mmCIF file of C-alpha atoms and ligand atoms in Angstrom:
data_model
loop_
_atom_site.group_PDB
_atom_site.id
_atom_site.type_symbol
_atom_site.label_atom_id
_atom_site.label_comp_id
_atom_site.label_asym_id
_atom_site.label_seq_id
_atom_site.Cartn_x
_atom_site.Cartn_y
_atom_site.Cartn_z
ATOM 1 C CA UNK A 1 178.443 -79.144 -108.848
ATOM 2 C CA UNK A 2 181.461 -77.507 -110.377
ATOM 3 C CA UNK A 3 184.396 -78.527 -107.997
ATOM 4 C CA UNK A 4 186.799 -76.460 -107.463
ATOM 5 C CA UNK A 5 189.826 -78.304 -108.699
ATOM 6 C CA UNK A 6 190.053 -81.858 -110.362
ATOM 7 C CA UNK A 7 194.250 -83.504 -110.491
ATOM 8 C CA UNK A 8 195.366 -83.336 -113.638
ATOM 9 C CA UNK A 9 195.670 -86.288 -115.339
ATOM 10 C CA UNK A 10 196.921 -86.304 -118.989
ATOM 11 C CA UNK A 11 196.088 -90.152 -120.281
ATOM 12 C CA UNK A 12 199.603 -91.427 -120.499
ATOM 13 C CA UNK A 13 199.972 -91.801 -115.778
ATOM 14 C CA UNK A 14 198.472 -94.604 -116.059
ATOM 15 C CA UNK A 15 200.477 -96.663 -118.405
ATOM 16 C CA UNK A 16 203.296 -95.498 -116.487
ATOM 17 C CA UNK A 17 202.760 -96.458 -113.786
ATOM 18 C CA UNK A 18 201.685 -99.284 -114.291
ATOM 19 C CA UNK A 19 204.711 -99.482 -116.356
ATOM 20 C CA UNK A 20 206.377 -98.389 -112.572
ATOM 21 C CA UNK A 21 204.540 -101.121 -110.678
ATOM 22 C CA UNK A 22 205.611 -104.282 -112.799
ATOM 23 C CA UNK A 23 209.581 -103.369 -112.871
ATOM 24 C CA UNK A 24 211.637 -104.263 -110.132
ATOM 25 C CA UNK A 25 212.595 -100.906 -109.601
ATOM 26 C CA UNK A 26 210.125 -98.886 -106.997
ATOM 27 C CA UNK A 27 212.330 -97.229 -104.668
ATOM 28 C CA UNK A 28 213.366 -92.805 -104.544
ATOM 29 C CA UNK A 29 215.901 -92.441 -107.761
ATOM 30 C CA UNK A 30 214.694 -94.781 -110.058
ATOM 31 C CA UNK A 31 213.890 -94.280 -113.986
ATOM 32 C CA UNK A 32 211.117 -92.622 -113.825
ATOM 33 C CA UNK A 33 213.214 -90.264 -110.759
ATOM 34 C CA UNK A 34 215.587 -89.780 -113.637
ATOM 35 C CA UNK A 35 213.264 -88.521 -116.705
ATOM 36 C CA UNK A 36 212.032 -86.033 -114.364
ATOM 37 C CA UNK A 37 214.812 -84.352 -113.050
ATOM 38 C CA UNK A 38 216.756 -84.510 -116.603
ATOM 39 C CA UNK A 39 213.257 -82.772 -117.675
ATOM 40 C CA UNK A 40 214.009 -80.160 -115.459
ATOM 41 C CA UNK A 41 217.572 -79.547 -115.894
ATOM 42 C CA UNK A 42 217.346 -80.362 -120.243
ATOM 43 C CA UNK A 43 214.046 -78.097 -121.098
ATOM 44 C CA UNK A 44 214.469 -76.035 -118.264
ATOM 45 C CA UNK A 45 217.853 -75.159 -117.651
ATOM 46 C CA UNK A 46 218.112 -76.051 -114.245
ATOM 47 C CA UNK A 47 221.213 -76.156 -112.819
ATOM 48 C CA UNK A 48 220.284 -79.003 -110.441
ATOM 49 C CA UNK A 49 217.754 -80.629 -109.369
ATOM 50 C CA UNK A 50 216.389 -83.336 -106.995
ATOM 51 C CA UNK A 51 212.183 -84.447 -106.633
ATOM 52 C CA UNK A 52 210.806 -84.546 -102.825
ATOM 53 C CA UNK A 53 207.693 -85.941 -101.305
ATOM 54 C CA UNK A 54 206.744 -82.798 -100.847
ATOM 55 C CA UNK A 55 207.662 -78.458 -101.785
ATOM 56 C CA UNK A 56 207.083 -78.513 -98.049
ATOM 57 C CA UNK A 57 210.163 -80.944 -97.626
ATOM 58 C CA UNK A 58 211.906 -79.276 -100.273
ATOM 59 C CA UNK A 59 211.528 -76.138 -97.792
ATOM 60 C CA UNK A 60 212.771 -77.955 -95.258
ATOM 61 C CA UNK A 61 215.703 -79.671 -97.029
ATOM 62 C CA UNK A 62 216.160 -75.682 -97.709
ATOM 63 C CA UNK A 63 216.505 -75.138 -93.877
ATOM 64 C CA UNK A 64 218.866 -77.767 -93.364
ATOM 65 C CA UNK A 65 220.906 -76.879 -96.669
ATOM 66 C CA UNK A 66 221.369 -73.239 -94.713
ATOM 67 C CA UNK A 67 222.098 -74.014 -91.206
ATOM 68 C CA UNK A 68 218.719 -72.394 -90.078
ATOM 69 C CA UNK A 69 219.914 -72.172 -86.348
ATOM 70 C CA UNK A 70 217.459 -71.096 -83.170
ATOM 71 C CA UNK A 71 217.172 -66.920 -82.926
ATOM 72 C CA UNK A 72 217.917 -66.730 -86.993
ATOM 73 C CA UNK A 73 215.532 -64.606 -88.508
ATOM 74 C CA UNK A 74 213.625 -65.368 -91.928
ATOM 75 C CA UNK A 75 211.830 -63.254 -93.645
ATOM 76 C CA UNK A 76 207.920 -64.080 -94.747
ATOM 77 C CA UNK A 77 204.912 -62.401 -96.236
ATOM 78 C CA UNK A 78 202.646 -63.345 -93.989
ATOM 79 C CA UNK A 79 199.782 -63.905 -96.789
ATOM 80 C CA UNK A 80 201.096 -67.144 -97.773
ATOM 81 C CA UNK A 81 200.740 -71.536 -96.947
ATOM 82 C CA UNK A 82 201.808 -72.584 -93.849
ATOM 83 C CA UNK A 83 204.450 -74.562 -94.848
ATOM 84 C CA UNK A 84 206.802 -71.269 -96.044
ATOM 85 C CA UNK A 85 207.359 -70.869 -92.498
ATOM 86 C CA UNK A 86 207.102 -74.066 -91.001
ATOM 87 C CA UNK A 87 209.987 -75.297 -92.558
ATOM 88 C CA UNK A 88 212.435 -72.725 -90.786
ATOM 89 C CA UNK A 89 210.417 -72.663 -87.409
ATOM 90 C CA UNK A 90 211.851 -76.856 -87.197
ATOM 91 C CA UNK A 91 215.046 -75.269 -87.171
ATOM 92 C CA UNK A 92 214.294 -72.884 -84.535
ATOM 93 C CA UNK A 93 214.216 -69.488 -86.538
ATOM 94 C CA UNK A 94 212.094 -66.552 -85.955
ATOM 95 C CA UNK A 95 209.639 -66.005 -88.876
ATOM 96 C CA UNK A 96 209.387 -62.345 -89.940
ATOM 97 C CA UNK A 97 206.649 -61.600 -92.159
ATOM 98 C CA UNK A 98 206.095 -58.677 -94.028
ATOM 99 C CA UNK A 99 203.115 -56.784 -95.790
ATOM 100 C CA UNK A 100 202.253 -57.372 -99.658
ATOM 101 C CA UNK A 101 201.658 -55.634 -102.283
ATOM 102 C CA UNK A 102 197.874 -55.889 -103.206
ATOM 103 C CA UNK A 103 197.584 -56.148 -106.695
ATOM 104 C CA UNK A 104 200.094 -59.250 -107.270
ATOM 105 C CA UNK A 105 199.750 -60.604 -103.191
ATOM 106 C CA UNK A 106 203.131 -61.002 -103.532
ATOM 107 C CA UNK A 107 205.508 -60.232 -100.499
ATOM 108 C CA UNK A 108 206.206 -56.238 -101.172
ATOM 109 C CA UNK A 109 209.830 -56.101 -101.631
ATOM 110 C CA UNK A 110 209.782 -52.390 -101.643
ATOM 111 C CA UNK A 111 209.217 -53.223 -97.225
ATOM 112 C CA UNK A 112 212.084 -55.793 -97.276
ATOM 113 C CA UNK A 113 215.175 -53.906 -96.294
ATOM 114 C CA UNK A 114 213.429 -52.844 -93.142
ATOM 115 C CA UNK A 115 213.432 -56.009 -92.024
ATOM 116 C CA UNK A 116 216.815 -57.065 -92.609
ATOM 117 C CA UNK A 117 218.271 -57.220 -88.825
ATOM 118 C CA UNK A 118 221.956 -58.280 -88.213
ATOM 119 C CA UNK A 119 219.894 -61.643 -87.789
ATOM 120 C CA UNK A 120 219.010 -62.161 -90.911
ATOM 121 C CA UNK A 121 219.586 -65.403 -92.926
ATOM 122 C CA UNK A 122 216.654 -66.204 -95.550
ATOM 123 C CA UNK A 123 214.610 -64.945 -98.217
ATOM 124 C CA UNK A 124 211.562 -66.390 -99.026
ATOM 125 C CA UNK A 125 209.756 -65.099 -101.521
ATOM 126 C CA UNK A 126 206.879 -66.562 -102.395
ATOM 127 C CA UNK A 127 205.133 -66.442 -106.215
ATOM 128 C CA UNK A 128 201.906 -66.355 -105.765
ATOM 129 C CA UNK A 129 199.325 -68.087 -108.349
ATOM 130 C CA UNK A 130 202.675 -68.357 -110.288
ATOM 131 C CA UNK A 131 203.354 -64.775 -110.821
ATOM 132 C CA UNK A 132 206.845 -64.197 -109.764
ATOM 133 C CA UNK A 133 207.356 -61.724 -106.775
ATOM 134 C CA UNK A 134 209.973 -58.465 -108.071
ATOM 135 C CA UNK A 135 213.127 -60.901 -108.146
ATOM 136 C CA UNK A 136 215.951 -58.280 -109.152
ATOM 137 C CA UNK A 137 215.149 -55.877 -106.111
ATOM 138 C CA UNK A 138 214.897 -59.334 -103.763
ATOM 139 C CA UNK A 139 218.350 -60.040 -105.180
ATOM 140 C CA UNK A 140 220.257 -57.284 -104.783
ATOM 141 C CA UNK A 141 219.323 -56.393 -101.543
ATOM 142 C CA UNK A 142 220.188 -60.398 -100.560
ATOM 143 C CA UNK A 143 223.469 -59.677 -101.845
ATOM 144 C CA UNK A 144 223.975 -56.270 -99.919
ATOM 145 C CA UNK A 145 223.489 -58.025 -96.995
ATOM 146 C CA UNK A 146 224.732 -61.723 -97.804
ATOM 147 C CA UNK A 147 221.636 -63.133 -97.476
ATOM 148 C CA UNK A 148 219.927 -66.337 -98.989
ATOM 149 C CA UNK A 149 216.859 -66.480 -101.156
ATOM 150 C CA UNK A 150 214.753 -69.600 -101.239
ATOM 151 C CA UNK A 151 212.087 -69.167 -103.823
ATOM 152 C CA UNK A 152 208.651 -70.583 -102.297
ATOM 153 C CA UNK A 153 207.710 -71.516 -106.243
ATOM 154 C CA UNK A 154 205.275 -74.350 -104.642
ATOM 155 C CA UNK A 155 202.723 -72.405 -108.019
ATOM 156 C CA UNK A 156 205.372 -71.511 -110.206
ATOM 157 C CA UNK A 157 205.920 -73.885 -112.281
ATOM 158 C CA UNK A 158 205.996 -73.205 -116.135
ATOM 159 C CA UNK A 159 205.853 -69.950 -114.877
ATOM 160 C CA UNK A 160 208.853 -67.392 -115.762
ATOM 161 C CA UNK A 161 210.475 -64.236 -114.474
ATOM 162 C CA UNK A 162 212.112 -61.719 -117.298
ATOM 163 C CA UNK A 163 212.398 -65.290 -119.352
ATOM 164 C CA UNK A 164 213.863 -66.971 -116.215
ATOM 165 C CA UNK A 165 211.781 -69.759 -114.865
ATOM 166 C CA UNK A 166 210.496 -69.688 -111.045
ATOM 167 C CA UNK A 167 213.051 -71.011 -108.661
ATOM 168 C CA UNK A 168 215.799 -70.635 -110.948
ATOM 169 C CA UNK A 169 216.765 -67.283 -109.809
ATOM 170 C CA UNK A 170 217.850 -67.550 -105.864
ATOM 171 C CA UNK A 171 220.257 -70.034 -103.433
ATOM 172 C CA UNK A 172 217.081 -72.171 -103.756
ATOM 173 C CA UNK A 173 214.019 -73.196 -105.185
ATOM 174 C CA UNK A 174 211.197 -75.447 -104.060
ATOM 175 C CA UNK A 175 208.629 -76.310 -106.385
ATOM 176 C CA UNK A 176 204.634 -78.494 -105.433
ATOM 177 C CA UNK A 177 203.404 -81.647 -107.020
ATOM 178 C CA UNK A 178 200.115 -81.233 -104.812
ATOM 179 C CA UNK A 179 197.407 -82.492 -106.789
ATOM 180 C CA UNK A 180 195.888 -79.049 -106.429
ATOM 181 C CA UNK A 181 199.159 -77.574 -108.104
ATOM 182 C CA UNK A 182 199.290 -77.445 -112.137
ATOM 183 C CA UNK A 183 201.325 -80.588 -112.154
ATOM 184 C CA UNK A 184 200.748 -83.630 -110.074
ATOM 185 C CA UNK A 185 203.021 -86.430 -109.109
ATOM 186 C CA UNK A 186 199.818 -88.307 -107.972
ATOM 187 C CA UNK A 187 198.535 -86.583 -105.289
ATOM 188 C CA UNK A 188 201.896 -85.539 -103.481
ATOM 189 C CA UNK A 189 205.157 -84.707 -104.758
ATOM 190 C CA UNK A 190 207.545 -81.333 -104.950
ATOM 191 C CA UNK A 191 211.124 -80.458 -106.269
ATOM 192 C CA UNK A 192 213.966 -78.834 -104.737
ATOM 193 C CA UNK A 193 215.785 -76.828 -106.984
ATOM 194 C CA UNK A 194 219.564 -76.383 -105.979
ATOM 195 C CA UNK A 195 220.600 -73.423 -107.818
ATOM 196 C CA UNK A 196 223.470 -72.151 -105.725
ATOM 197 C CA UNK A 197 226.352 -74.842 -107.114
ATOM 198 C CA UNK A 198 228.080 -75.217 -103.357
ATOM 199 C CA UNK A 199 225.012 -76.325 -101.735
ATOM 200 C CA UNK A 200 224.297 -79.405 -104.352
ATOM 201 C CA UNK A 201 226.584 -81.634 -102.620
ATOM 202 C CA UNK A 202 225.522 -81.896 -98.972
ATOM 203 C CA UNK A 203 221.447 -81.540 -100.778
ATOM 204 C CA UNK A 204 221.475 -84.947 -102.375
ATOM 205 C CA UNK A 205 223.633 -85.927 -98.819
ATOM 206 C CA UNK A 206 220.370 -84.509 -96.914
ATOM 207 C CA UNK A 207 218.052 -86.075 -98.793
ATOM 208 C CA UNK A 208 219.715 -90.101 -98.498
ATOM 209 C CA UNK A 209 218.846 -90.751 -94.849
ATOM 210 C CA UNK A 210 222.777 -88.230 -93.730
ATOM 211 C CA UNK A 211 224.526 -90.973 -96.153
ATOM 212 C CA UNK A 212 226.772 -90.185 -99.325
ATOM 213 C CA UNK A 213 225.043 -92.902 -100.744
ATOM 214 C CA UNK A 214 224.654 -91.115 -104.040
ATOM 215 C CA UNK A 215 228.325 -90.440 -104.647
ATOM 216 C CA UNK A 216 228.870 -94.556 -104.147
ATOM 217 C CA UNK A 217 226.695 -94.919 -106.770
ATOM 218 C CA UNK A 218 228.807 -92.435 -108.947
ATOM 219 C CA UNK A 219 231.792 -94.594 -107.728
ATOM 220 C CA UNK A 220 232.949 -91.484 -106.240
ATOM 221 C CA UNK A 221 234.038 -93.360 -102.807
ATOM 222 C CA UNK A 222 234.221 -96.757 -102.167
ATOM 223 C CA UNK A 223 231.714 -97.103 -99.778
ATOM 224 C CA UNK A 224 229.129 -95.199 -97.967
ATOM 225 C CA UNK A 225 228.197 -93.471 -94.469
ATOM 226 C CA UNK A 226 226.801 -91.568 -92.254
ATOM 227 C CA UNK A 227 228.322 -88.099 -93.022
ATOM 228 C CA UNK A 228 226.052 -85.337 -92.040
ATOM 229 C CA UNK A 229 222.528 -84.641 -90.896
ATOM 230 C CA UNK A 230 219.583 -85.783 -93.822
ATOM 231 C CA UNK A 231 216.624 -87.513 -93.719
ATOM 232 C CA UNK A 232 214.449 -89.738 -96.008
ATOM 233 C CA UNK A 233 212.899 -86.872 -98.922
ATOM 234 C CA UNK A 234 213.178 -89.344 -101.793
ATOM 235 C CA UNK A 235 209.452 -89.777 -103.320
ATOM 236 C CA UNK A 236 208.714 -93.537 -104.248
ATOM 237 C CA UNK A 237 209.566 -93.662 -108.535
ATOM 238 C CA UNK A 238 205.629 -94.891 -108.738
ATOM 239 C CA UNK A 239 204.833 -90.914 -107.763
ATOM 240 C CA UNK A 240 208.038 -90.375 -110.593
ATOM 241 C CA UNK A 241 205.837 -92.146 -113.107
ATOM 242 C CA UNK A 242 202.670 -90.378 -112.336
ATOM 243 C CA UNK A 243 204.737 -87.300 -112.942
ATOM 244 C CA UNK A 244 205.999 -88.142 -115.987
ATOM 245 C CA UNK A 245 202.698 -88.376 -117.254
ATOM 246 C CA UNK A 246 202.155 -84.890 -116.993
ATOM 247 C CA UNK A 247 205.345 -83.407 -117.699
ATOM 248 C CA UNK A 248 205.402 -84.865 -121.369
ATOM 249 C CA UNK A 249 202.171 -82.583 -121.588
ATOM 250 C CA UNK A 250 203.831 -79.780 -119.731
ATOM 251 C CA UNK A 251 203.454 -77.285 -122.433
ATOM 252 C CA UNK A 252 199.352 -78.644 -123.163
ATOM 253 C CA UNK A 253 198.752 -78.224 -119.819
ATOM 254 C CA UNK A 254 199.751 -74.951 -119.179
ATOM 255 C CA UNK A 255 197.851 -73.875 -122.744
ATOM 256 C CA UNK A 256 195.073 -74.709 -121.386
ATOM 257 C CA UNK A 257 194.967 -73.630 -118.458
ATOM 258 C CA UNK A 258 195.881 -69.761 -119.357
ATOM 259 C CA UNK A 259 193.533 -69.762 -122.098
ATOM 260 C CA UNK A 260 190.610 -70.608 -119.470
ATOM 261 C CA UNK A 261 192.204 -67.844 -117.657
ATOM 262 C CA UNK A 262 192.228 -65.602 -120.426
ATOM 263 C CA UNK A 263 188.055 -66.514 -120.971
ATOM 264 C CA UNK A 264 187.044 -65.460 -117.522
ATOM 265 C CA UNK A 265 189.435 -62.313 -117.065
ATOM 266 C CA UNK A 266 188.144 -61.129 -120.438
ATOM 267 C CA UNK A 267 185.050 -61.903 -119.485
ATOM 268 C CA UNK A 268 184.871 -60.372 -115.748
ATOM 269 C CA UNK A 269 186.995 -57.004 -117.111
ATOM 270 C CA UNK A 270 183.319 -55.441 -117.207
ATOM 271 C CA UNK A 271 182.977 -55.375 -113.541
ATOM 272 C CA UNK A 272 186.557 -54.688 -112.695
ATOM 273 C CA UNK A 273 186.115 -51.309 -115.376
ATOM 274 C CA UNK A 274 183.360 -50.995 -112.883
ATOM 275 C CA UNK A 275 185.017 -51.299 -109.886
ATOM 276 C CA UNK A 276 182.622 -53.982 -108.446
ATOM 277 C CA UNK A 277 185.589 -56.395 -108.490
ATOM 278 C CA UNK A 278 189.481 -56.426 -109.534
ATOM 279 C CA UNK A 279 190.867 -59.107 -111.397
ATOM 280 C CA UNK A 280 195.204 -60.387 -110.673
ATOM 281 C CA UNK A 281 197.490 -58.132 -111.923
ATOM 282 C CA UNK A 282 200.488 -59.343 -114.296
ATOM 283 C CA UNK A 283 203.691 -57.846 -114.291
ATOM 284 C CA UNK A 284 204.994 -56.847 -117.670
ATOM 285 C CA UNK A 285 208.222 -58.998 -116.515
ATOM 286 C CA UNK A 286 206.096 -62.225 -115.998
ATOM 287 C CA UNK A 287 204.858 -64.368 -117.620
ATOM 288 C CA UNK A 288 202.507 -66.237 -115.416
ATOM 289 C CA UNK A 289 201.475 -70.213 -115.414
ATOM 290 C CA UNK A 290 197.923 -69.278 -114.990
ATOM 291 C CA UNK A 291 197.649 -71.870 -111.265
ATOM 292 C CA UNK A 292 195.216 -69.598 -110.115
ATOM 293 C CA UNK A 293 191.990 -66.875 -111.498
ATOM 294 C CA UNK A 294 190.936 -65.202 -108.208
ATOM 295 C CA UNK A 295 189.108 -61.759 -108.611
ATOM 296 C CA UNK A 296 188.962 -59.434 -105.093
ATOM 297 C CA UNK A 297 185.610 -58.515 -103.827
ATOM 298 C CA UNK A 298 184.998 -54.920 -101.402
ATOM 299 C CA UNK A 299 185.060 -57.200 -97.800
ATOM 300 C CA UNK A 300 184.801 -60.141 -96.456
ATOM 301 C CA UNK A 301 180.668 -60.199 -95.920
ATOM 302 C CA UNK A 302 180.099 -59.480 -99.609
ATOM 303 C CA UNK A 303 182.873 -62.297 -100.116
ATOM 304 C CA UNK A 304 180.972 -64.919 -97.695
ATOM 305 C CA UNK A 305 177.844 -64.363 -99.657
ATOM 306 C CA UNK A 306 179.461 -64.824 -103.402
ATOM 307 C CA UNK A 307 180.594 -68.007 -102.175
ATOM 308 C CA UNK A 308 177.450 -69.127 -100.366
ATOM 309 C CA UNK A 309 175.671 -68.085 -104.029
ATOM 310 C CA UNK A 310 177.886 -70.030 -105.822
ATOM 311 C CA UNK A 311 177.517 -72.938 -103.790
ATOM 312 C CA UNK A 312 173.829 -72.977 -103.242
ATOM 313 C CA UNK A 313 174.251 -72.708 -107.595
ATOM 314 C CA UNK A 314 176.578 -75.260 -108.095
ATOM 315 C CA UNK A 315 179.980 -73.955 -107.693
ATOM 316 C CA UNK A 316 182.457 -74.551 -105.376
ATOM 317 C CA UNK A 317 184.981 -71.600 -105.015
ATOM 318 C CA UNK A 318 187.101 -71.253 -101.816
ATOM 319 C CA UNK A 319 188.994 -69.043 -100.573
ATOM 320 C CA UNK A 320 192.845 -68.541 -98.423
ATOM 321 C CA UNK A 321 194.873 -67.955 -96.390
ATOM 322 C CA UNK A 322 194.154 -66.776 -93.058
ATOM 323 C CA UNK A 323 197.530 -64.304 -92.612
ATOM 324 C CA UNK A 324 200.042 -66.418 -91.147
ATOM 325 C CA UNK A 325 200.831 -63.281 -88.160
ATOM 326 C CA UNK A 326 197.298 -63.387 -87.010
ATOM 327 C CA UNK A 327 197.900 -67.605 -86.411
ATOM 328 C CA UNK A 328 198.078 -69.003 -82.926
ATOM 329 C CA UNK A 329 201.345 -70.328 -84.169
ATOM 330 C CA UNK A 330 202.346 -67.765 -86.421
ATOM 331 C CA UNK A 331 202.333 -65.299 -83.372
ATOM 332 C CA UNK A 332 204.746 -67.588 -81.659
ATOM 333 C CA UNK A 333 207.179 -68.150 -83.705
ATOM 334 C CA UNK A 334 207.417 -64.660 -86.027
ATOM 335 C CA UNK A 335 206.479 -61.329 -85.642
ATOM 336 C CA UNK A 336 204.874 -58.645 -88.170
ATOM 337 C CA UNK A 337 207.626 -56.266 -89.329
ATOM 338 C CA UNK A 338 205.688 -52.707 -89.830
ATOM 339 C CA UNK A 339 202.770 -52.262 -90.836
ATOM 340 C CA UNK A 340 199.633 -55.062 -91.759
ATOM 341 C CA UNK A 341 198.184 -52.427 -94.477
ATOM 342 C CA UNK A 342 197.240 -54.625 -96.971
ATOM 343 C CA UNK A 343 197.448 -58.438 -96.483
ATOM 344 C CA UNK A 344 194.327 -58.790 -93.661
ATOM 345 C CA UNK A 345 192.085 -56.899 -95.979
ATOM 346 C CA UNK A 346 193.026 -58.406 -99.295
ATOM 347 C CA UNK A 347 192.773 -61.394 -97.827
ATOM 348 C CA UNK A 348 189.180 -60.958 -96.950
ATOM 349 C CA UNK A 349 188.551 -60.161 -100.616
ATOM 350 C CA UNK A 350 189.999 -63.054 -102.829
ATOM 351 C CA UNK A 351 187.668 -65.572 -104.225
ATOM 352 C CA UNK A 352 189.685 -68.535 -106.009
ATOM 353 C CA UNK A 353 187.172 -70.075 -108.655
ATOM 354 C CA UNK A 354 187.456 -72.874 -110.562
ATOM 355 C CA UNK A 355 190.425 -73.616 -113.073
ATOM 356 C CA UNK A 356 191.700 -76.753 -113.847
ATOM 357 C CA UNK A 357 193.046 -79.030 -116.740
ATOM 358 C CA UNK A 358 189.859 -80.454 -118.383
ATOM 359 C CA UNK A 359 187.195 -78.150 -117.479
ATOM 360 C CA UNK A 360 184.720 -77.044 -120.386
ATOM 361 C CA UNK A 361 183.964 -73.209 -121.643
ATOM 362 C CA UNK A 362 179.982 -74.554 -121.221
ATOM 363 C CA UNK A 363 181.296 -74.651 -117.329
ATOM 364 C CA UNK A 364 183.136 -71.403 -117.045
ATOM 365 C CA UNK A 365 180.914 -70.406 -119.355
ATOM 366 C CA UNK A 366 177.438 -71.064 -116.173
ATOM 367 C CA UNK A 367 180.468 -69.945 -113.416
ATOM 368 C CA UNK A 368 181.028 -65.975 -114.838
ATOM 369 C CA UNK A 369 176.662 -66.073 -115.859
ATOM 370 C CA UNK A 370 176.162 -67.189 -111.711
ATOM 371 C CA UNK A 371 178.858 -64.187 -110.938
ATOM 372 C CA UNK A 372 176.870 -61.291 -113.306
ATOM 373 C CA UNK A 373 174.002 -62.943 -111.935
ATOM 374 C CA UNK A 374 175.225 -62.198 -108.131
ATOM 375 C CA UNK A 375 176.575 -58.823 -108.843
ATOM 376 C CA UNK A 376 173.419 -57.556 -110.604
ATOM 377 C CA UNK A 377 171.536 -58.725 -107.945
ATOM 378 C CA UNK A 378 173.144 -57.332 -105.268
ATOM 379 C CA UNK A 379 173.898 -54.212 -106.957
ATOM 380 C CA UNK A 380 169.735 -53.366 -107.285
ATOM 381 C CA UNK A 381 169.367 -54.045 -103.842
HETATM 382 C C1 PLP B 401 201.190 -75.556 -102.125
HETATM 383 C C2 PLP B 401 202.239 -74.910 -101.220
HETATM 384 C C3 PLP B 401 202.984 -75.461 -100.630
HETATM 385 C C4 PLP B 401 203.081 -76.321 -100.133
HETATM 386 O O1 PLP B 401 203.183 -77.898 -101.167
HETATM 387 P P1 PLP B 401 203.078 -79.153 -100.635
HETATM 388 O O2 PLP B 401 204.071 -80.224 -101.479
HETATM 389 O O3 PLP B 401 201.656 -79.611 -100.507
HETATM 390 O O4 PLP B 401 203.987 -79.693 -99.034
HETATM 391 C C5 PLP B 401 203.832 -74.858 -100.390
HETATM 392 N N1 PLP B 401 203.845 -73.321 -100.948
HETATM 393 C C6 PLP B 401 203.316 -72.469 -101.155
HETATM 394 C C7 PLP B 401 203.477 -71.510 -101.937
HETATM 395 C C8 PLP B 401 202.020 -73.631 -101.431
HETATM 396 O O5 PLP B 401 201.187 -72.983 -102.473
#
């Protein structure tokens, strides 16, 4: 069976994890955590980053940082992972779902203004598949209405918009190191990116149980105490050690994935030229990170048949997401603004093909052949 995903593993993770285990510093903010955070701040030129236990936690921290209160409205695409919305619902926010653009599956920036009310506090663009949302338009709207922008860049590490890393454009960004993402910190993990300098100090306090412990360690205060809301949003240094093995090879992993993506794209292009499938679109201002390779087929029934066909032939292809506005919690905590022209229809057409660091050309060609066989036989019928 060709699995849909394999957690990235380059080889060095093992020695760093063991080194961390043998050190006497396993808790959060240890030496590997500092190395990783430095890497993001220096190599990616990010203002301030904090490792977290997951992207979900990063988004929850963003909601705390922005003082989201019951009744506040948060604009998100309905086509996303549940925590994009849930992190804000936990603070009492009402979610306002907006339709997506069918070309990138990202929130349609042209529909956001219509969703803004006097209660709107935040816009949460999700960079689906590591392809950026139209950030210039979104930031301009945020400025016009005095809103915050939290980028859900869970899938976006190493991808850029007009040369800027995803997660570095809004006031806050969030990246995931879950094992299904391009880089992992041992299965679970995340990063909070704080671009708005006025939010940095509180972000550290919120992450450290509502205490000013990091100021204490820097010698800025002579004792530390409870000063604000907070929780324990620190990953262990062993997780950071795993991640460090991947950051050292960040370019290599990215190049590998992009090559696989290009192989799929070129090989399947004749099918998209004949309108049998459609392939992902990457706008010119976006450099993507090959987080995902997906195709879209005609409808739900064809998708079910294709996934079954690939499955019986040893290939695990998957789909996602059930649009949030059609879920029971999405209904309870949110409302859809405007018309659902593309979200539901396109979510039902999408199939994700296996893509991971280490997949072989033989495996990719096998998958491509199967897709051709499936459509040849379905055309004859
Ligand atoms: C993976 C993902 C998340 C959640 O990341 P975790 O690290 O698993 O919490 C949130 N949003 C999007 C768009 C994702 O793809």
